[in-house]
């Protein structure tokens, strides 16, 4: 009996091992990643960036996952242990942490994305998966990986690359694929000055999402070949993929939401401006990323906290938040919060004013302080009366100011003690 499409997807997702590459620093986020890896950066009021690819796996029916960590991974490891450690091992479900640990020769650090997978090849062999799904751990999006893996099987592909359509002028920031009319990849170039165009849309390019599907035995063969190449940087985008395109069946999978013609939501929140903008987009009446979607929940670890509270109701002393998202444990005390996103345990004291701000957990905004167009890192204590985002020239002398005028403030910039767990 031939499998139905739904049953086929269910079977192949059960036979898939997902690997989330979560070792990168994300230096373009500046001081936000001084003490944490980019996938551990808080996002959306209660989540961390890595929760999105992990939730996509669970919602897609992929219940075997490995998280490859490296750079300043303490908070990332702790978050994964707390939020994702409750899988049913007896049913073959797990989230396994795979830090750099000198498993191959004397090499300690992962030297590239391909090397990160290669250094764990003995562990991966033991899982005996038919397919391997490799994901970047630092993008924000919702995606069902099942249809992509089914596409990979249907095409008889050796490698399938998830991709997203972007205007040609934006494609210079990505790895870009040139494809034929059957979807087979003919070229792959990193951050090109003249990006390849799509055959059906000359104003559009296909950018890599950092999502790869391999037949597992084929992946192992290629990792060993790459590891033996002294001239390789051991990176999927720079070395492995360009070589495979010349000799093997490599296809592009354009990411589309079923039944929709618009490009689905996908964000690389890799700069302060992009991070600030993506967080504030969530406040919209109908945001492109719907965190209230019960059909595709985003899972995470969260503390047990009391509800947000707004206190005092007097003229000139009214605690309120307008056009904002406010998380558990927050207290708005005789202050005004407007068009902002507050993570958990934020205290905004009397006569303070917050607008267009992204405020991470455990921040206190002092009495009479003013915060505009800013990202305030976890644990900051904003002194009473301090102005942030009002005079950018003054802000540049003490804080980080992005190209688009977003002010980043960290505890160190304020001369305050840095908490161990970030």
CSV table of C-alpha atoms in Angstrom, one decimal, residues 39-52 55 79 275 282 291 297-302 325 343 361:
chain,number,residue,atom,x,y,z
A,39,UNK,CA,20.9,31.8,19.9
A,40,UNK,CA,20.6,32.6,23.7
A,41,UNK,CA,19.6,36.2,23.2
A,42,UNK,CA,16.1,36.9,24.6
A,43,UNK,CA,13.4,37.6,22.0
A,44,UNK,CA,9.7,38.3,22.0
A,45,UNK,CA,9.1,39.0,25.7
A,46,UNK,CA,9.6,35.5,27.1
A,47,UNK,CA,11.5,33.4,24.5
A,48,UNK,CA,15.1,33.0,23.3
A,49,UNK,CA,16.0,32.9,19.7
A,50,UNK,CA,16.8,29.2,19.8
A,51,UNK,CA,13.3,28.4,20.9
A,52,UNK,CA,12.1,29.0,17.3
A,55,UNK,CA,9.7,24.6,18.4
A,79,UNK,CA,18.0,27.4,29.0
A,275,UNK,CA,16.7,42.9,16.6
A,282,UNK,CA,5.3,41.8,17.5
A,291,UNK,CA,2.9,34.4,18.9
A,297,UNK,CA,3.1,27.2,19.6
A,298,UNK,CA,6.6,28.4,20.5
A,299,UNK,CA,7.8,26.5,23.5
A,300,UNK,CA,10.3,27.8,26.0
A,301,UNK,CA,11.3,27.8,29.7
A,302,UNK,CA,9.8,30.5,31.8
A,325,UNK,CA,3.5,43.9,25.3
A,343,UNK,CA,10.3,41.1,29.2
A,361,UNK,CA,14.4,40.8,32.0
